[in-house]
Short mmCIF file of C-alpha atoms in Angstrom, two decimals:
data_model
loop_
_atom_site.label_atom_id
_atom_site.label_comp_id
_atom_site.label_asym_id
_atom_site.label_seq_id
_atom_site.Cartn_x
_atom_site.Cartn_y
_atom_site.Cartn_z
CA MET E 1 0.53 -17.76 -15.60
CA ASP E 2 2.41 -14.69 -15.12
CA ALA E 3 5.18 -15.05 -12.44
CA TYR E 4 3.77 -12.30 -10.06
CA LYS E 5 0.60 -14.14 -10.13
CA GLN E 6 2.35 -17.36 -8.91
CA GLU E 7 4.21 -15.30 -6.28
CA PHE E 8 1.00 -13.77 -5.04
CA ILE E 9 -0.87 -17.23 -4.63
CA GLU E 10 2.06 -18.46 -2.51
CA PHE E 11 2.27 -15.01 -0.62
CA MET E 12 -1.31 -15.53 0.39
CA VAL E 13 -0.74 -18.98 2.01
CA LYS E 14 2.63 -17.87 3.54
CA SER E 15 0.78 -14.90 4.92
CA ASP E 16 -1.98 -16.99 6.17
CA VAL E 17 -4.57 -15.26 4.37
CA LEU E 18 -5.68 -17.98 1.90
CA LYS E 19 -6.84 -20.94 4.12
CA PHE E 20 -8.45 -24.47 3.31
CA GLY E 21 -10.69 -26.55 5.25
CA ASN E 22 -14.19 -26.05 6.20
CA PHE E 23 -15.61 -22.55 6.55
CA THR E 24 -19.17 -21.25 6.88
CA LEU E 25 -19.17 -17.87 4.87
CA LYS E 26 -21.44 -14.73 5.67
CA SER E 27 -23.63 -15.70 2.79
CA GLY E 28 -24.32 -19.28 4.78
CA ARG E 29 -22.36 -21.06 1.96
CA LYS E 30 -20.04 -23.89 3.22
CA SER E 31 -16.88 -23.21 1.34
CA PRO E 32 -13.44 -25.27 1.38
CA PHE E 33 -11.50 -22.12 1.32
CA PHE E 34 -11.39 -18.71 2.90
CA MET E 35 -9.60 -15.67 2.21
CA ASN E 36 -9.17 -12.91 4.94
CA ALA E 37 -7.15 -9.89 3.93
CA GLY E 38 -7.13 -8.68 7.47
CA ALA E 39 -4.29 -11.25 8.10
CA TYR E 40 -2.01 -8.87 6.33
CA VAL E 41 -0.55 -7.18 9.42
CA THR E 42 3.23 -6.50 8.90
CA GLY E 43 4.98 -3.77 7.07
CA GLU E 44 6.91 -6.34 4.77
CA GLN E 45 3.25 -8.00 4.09
CA LEU E 46 1.48 -4.68 3.47
CA MET E 47 4.50 -3.48 1.21
CA GLN E 48 4.36 -6.66 -0.91
CA LEU E 49 0.62 -6.67 -1.16
CA GLY E 50 0.73 -3.07 -2.60
CA ARG E 51 3.16 -4.22 -5.29
CA TYR E 52 0.91 -6.95 -6.30
CA TYR E 53 -2.05 -4.63 -6.69
CA ALA E 54 0.21 -2.14 -8.41
CA GLN E 55 1.50 -4.74 -11.02
CA ALA E 56 -2.14 -6.06 -11.48
CA ILE E 57 -3.46 -2.62 -12.06
CA TYR E 58 -0.72 -1.66 -14.55
CA ASN E 59 -1.05 -4.83 -16.32
CA THR E 60 -5.00 -4.64 -16.50
CA TYR E 61 -5.78 -0.89 -16.72
CA GLY E 62 -2.43 0.89 -17.53
CA LEU E 63 -1.60 4.03 -15.73
CA GLU E 64 -4.22 6.64 -16.93
CA PHE E 65 -5.96 7.31 -13.94
CA ASP E 66 -6.01 9.65 -11.13
CA VAL E 67 -7.35 8.20 -7.93
CA VAL E 68 -7.25 4.71 -6.16
CA PHE E 69 -10.37 4.42 -4.24
CA GLY E 70 -10.67 1.91 -1.20
CA PRO E 71 -14.15 1.06 0.08
CA ALA E 72 -14.33 1.17 3.96
CA TYR E 73 -13.12 -0.43 5.91
CA LYS E 74 -10.29 -2.86 4.34
CA GLY E 75 -10.14 -0.88 1.15
CA ILE E 76 -8.68 2.00 3.04
CA PRO E 77 -5.19 0.62 3.64
CA LEU E 78 -5.23 -1.15 0.40
CA SER E 79 -5.98 2.38 -1.47
CA VAL E 80 -2.88 3.67 0.51
CA ILE E 81 -0.29 0.98 -0.16
CA THR E 82 -1.42 0.63 -3.74
CA CYS E 83 -0.70 4.33 -4.20
CA ILE E 84 2.64 4.02 -2.74
CA ALA E 85 3.51 0.77 -4.71
CA LEU E 86 2.44 2.67 -8.06
CA HIS E 87 4.96 5.57 -7.20
CA GLU E 88 7.64 3.09 -6.41
CA LEU E 89 7.40 0.85 -9.35
CA TYR E 90 6.11 3.02 -12.04
CA GLY E 91 6.67 6.68 -10.81
CA LYS E 92 2.84 7.13 -10.96
CA GLU E 93 1.56 9.73 -8.60
CA ALA E 94 -1.95 8.92 -7.77
CA ARG E 95 -4.10 10.22 -5.03
CA TYR E 96 -5.80 7.88 -2.33
CA CYS E 97 -9.41 8.29 -1.46
CA SER E 98 -11.73 6.21 0.80
CA ASN E 99 -15.43 6.62 2.29
CA ARG E 100 -16.29 6.74 5.72
CA LYS E 101 -19.15 4.43 7.11
CA GLU E 102 -20.62 7.59 8.99
CA ALA E 103 -20.23 11.12 7.78
CA LYS E 104 -17.76 13.41 9.70
CA ASP E 105 -19.69 16.46 10.62
CA HIS E 106 -16.83 18.70 11.71
CA GLY E 107 -13.28 20.03 10.76
CA ALA E 108 -11.93 21.01 7.37
CA ASP E 109 -12.54 17.23 6.12
CA ALA E 110 -16.15 16.98 7.12
CA GLY E 111 -18.25 14.56 4.97
CA MET E 112 -18.15 11.18 3.81
CA LEU E 113 -14.75 10.91 2.09
CA LEU E 114 -11.16 10.87 3.62
CA GLY E 115 -7.83 11.25 1.80
CA SER E 116 -8.09 13.19 -1.40
CA GLU E 117 -11.31 15.25 -2.50
CA LEU E 118 -12.52 13.92 -5.63
CA LYS E 119 -12.53 16.38 -8.48
CA ASP E 120 -15.06 16.59 -11.89
CA GLY E 121 -13.00 14.55 -14.34
CA ASP E 122 -11.02 12.36 -12.10
CA ARG E 123 -10.44 8.84 -13.30
CA VAL E 124 -10.51 6.40 -10.39
CA ILE E 125 -9.61 2.85 -10.02
CA ILE E 126 -11.28 0.98 -7.05
CA VAL E 127 -9.60 -1.59 -4.92
CA GLU E 128 -11.10 -4.50 -2.76
CA ASP E 129 -9.89 -7.50 -1.27
CA VAL E 130 -12.62 -9.69 -2.57
CA THR E 131 -15.96 -9.37 -4.03
CA THR E 132 -18.36 -12.07 -3.14
CA SER E 133 -21.74 -10.20 -3.59
CA GLY E 134 -21.09 -6.70 -4.62
CA LYS E 135 -22.72 -5.18 -1.67
CA SER E 136 -19.83 -2.68 -0.99
CA ILE E 137 -19.84 -1.46 -4.31
CA ASP E 138 -23.77 -0.85 -4.25
CA GLU E 139 -22.74 1.29 -1.22
CA THR E 140 -19.96 3.18 -2.27
CA TYR E 141 -20.71 3.76 -5.91
CA PRO E 142 -23.41 6.30 -5.26
CA ILE E 143 -20.93 8.11 -2.81
CA LEU E 144 -18.38 8.44 -5.57
CA MET E 145 -20.99 9.61 -7.91
CA ALA E 146 -22.42 12.18 -5.56
CA ALA E 147 -18.86 13.48 -4.63
CA ALA E 148 -18.06 14.68 -8.28
CA ASN E 149 -18.28 13.86 -11.82
CA VAL E 150 -15.91 11.10 -12.03
CA GLU E 151 -15.05 8.10 -14.19
CA VAL E 152 -14.54 4.60 -12.77
CA LYS E 153 -11.91 3.00 -15.11
CA GLY E 154 -12.10 -0.45 -13.32
CA LEU E 155 -12.08 -2.48 -10.05
CA MET E 156 -9.16 -4.61 -8.92
CA VAL E 157 -9.64 -7.27 -6.19
CA SER E 158 -6.80 -9.69 -5.00
CA LEU E 159 -9.09 -12.90 -5.53
CA ASN E 160 -11.85 -13.79 -7.85
CA ARG E 161 -13.71 -16.29 -5.98
CA MET E 162 -15.31 -17.28 -9.04
CA GLU E 163 -18.84 -17.96 -7.71
CA VAL E 164 -22.27 -16.77 -8.55
CA GLY E 165 -23.24 -13.36 -7.12
CA LYS E 166 -26.86 -12.22 -6.07
CA GLY E 167 -28.24 -13.27 -9.74
CA GLY E 168 -27.42 -16.98 -9.12
CA VAL E 169 -25.87 -17.10 -12.63
CA LYS E 170 -22.82 -14.96 -13.14
CA TYR E 171 -19.73 -14.35 -11.27
CA ALA E 172 -19.93 -11.71 -8.87
CA LEU E 173 -17.43 -9.43 -10.68
CA ASP E 174 -19.23 -9.83 -13.91
CA GLU E 175 -22.49 -8.58 -12.09
CA VAL E 176 -20.86 -5.68 -10.88
CA SER E 177 -19.47 -4.84 -14.55
CA GLU E 178 -22.68 -5.31 -15.92
CA LYS E 179 -24.64 -3.32 -13.47
CA TYR E 180 -22.21 -0.39 -13.21
CA GLY E 181 -20.49 -0.22 -16.63
CA PHE E 182 -16.88 -0.63 -15.72
CA PRO E 183 -14.49 -3.52 -16.10
CA THR E 184 -13.57 -5.74 -13.22
CA ALA E 185 -10.49 -7.93 -12.52
CA ALA E 186 -8.68 -9.66 -10.01
CA ILE E 187 -5.05 -10.29 -9.16
CA VAL E 188 -5.46 -14.10 -9.33
CA ASP E 189 -8.78 -16.12 -9.56
CA MET E 190 -9.51 -19.55 -7.98
CA ALA E 191 -8.92 -21.56 -11.03
CA GLU E 192 -5.36 -20.17 -11.09
CA VAL E 193 -4.84 -20.63 -7.22
CA THR E 194 -5.91 -24.37 -7.74
CA GLU E 195 -3.76 -24.90 -10.83
CA HIS E 196 -0.83 -23.57 -8.97
CA LEU E 197 -1.05 -25.40 -5.66
CA TYR E 198 -2.66 -28.91 -6.61
CA ASN E 199 -0.32 -31.62 -5.74
CA LYS E 200 2.52 -28.95 -5.35
CA GLU E 201 4.58 -28.30 -2.33
CA CYS E 202 4.21 -24.72 -0.57
CA MET E 203 5.99 -24.04 2.45
CA GLY E 204 7.09 -27.74 2.56
CA ARG E 205 3.70 -29.25 2.19
CA VAL E 206 0.93 -29.97 -0.48
CA VAL E 207 -1.82 -27.17 0.25
CA ILE E 208 -4.15 -28.65 -2.29
CA ASN E 209 -4.29 -32.43 -2.34
CA ASP E 210 -6.63 -34.90 -4.24
CA GLU E 211 -9.25 -34.61 -1.52
CA LEU E 212 -9.28 -30.88 -1.21
CA LYS E 213 -9.23 -30.73 -4.85
CA ALA E 214 -12.44 -32.75 -5.03
CA ALA E 215 -13.91 -30.58 -2.23
CA ILE E 216 -13.26 -27.45 -4.38
CA ASP E 217 -14.66 -28.99 -7.39
CA ALA E 218 -17.90 -30.03 -5.56
CA TYR E 219 -18.00 -26.44 -4.34
CA TYR E 220 -18.29 -25.12 -7.77
CA GLU E 221 -20.69 -27.74 -9.13
CA MET E 222 -23.11 -26.05 -6.65
CA TYR E 223 -21.87 -22.33 -6.76
CA GLY E 224 -19.96 -21.83 -9.83
CA ALA E 225 -21.27 -19.59 -12.76
CA LYS E 226 -23.86 -21.37 -14.82
#
């Protein structure tokens, strides 16, 4: 596993973004882990997060793109910090763009988008925190296509939960890729998280012990890809 992936896993734990225990998800599933990207709140955390996204995008998709698009709401700051980190780490000038939940009907920036305008021929990388069902892509992809004749080069999320999407067979990220025809990836997936944290200390404690590992395995027996 790449060093930046290991660092990112520990970063999620230290930032209290990735938690383990008993959680009820929006889907109604009972999960032994939960990720909340809204817990990244400090300047240092956001700076580091942008760097991890930039590294993962560079390693997966390269730098041949023009726009980083973040679906509202959590994707808005993600697109901004990723553009900053791309410039810092690779000298890459990318424009940020996000959608609004409600169209703005006044001013020079009226419409559904904020940040950069989209132009015909723009190559776009989409950034999200996590994809469980693909619902946000279903909402925002038509907005992208209506704005201009753009090409989506790929989607990058921070964590692949590695559970089935709406179809009940494939990973949610794979469903998105199959439906819309662009590649999808994550900085890390839950298999890598489990591998790195199982019976190892992080912040002076073992994060995933035998009991929690058994709960994670049981969860994937029920909700993992078939």
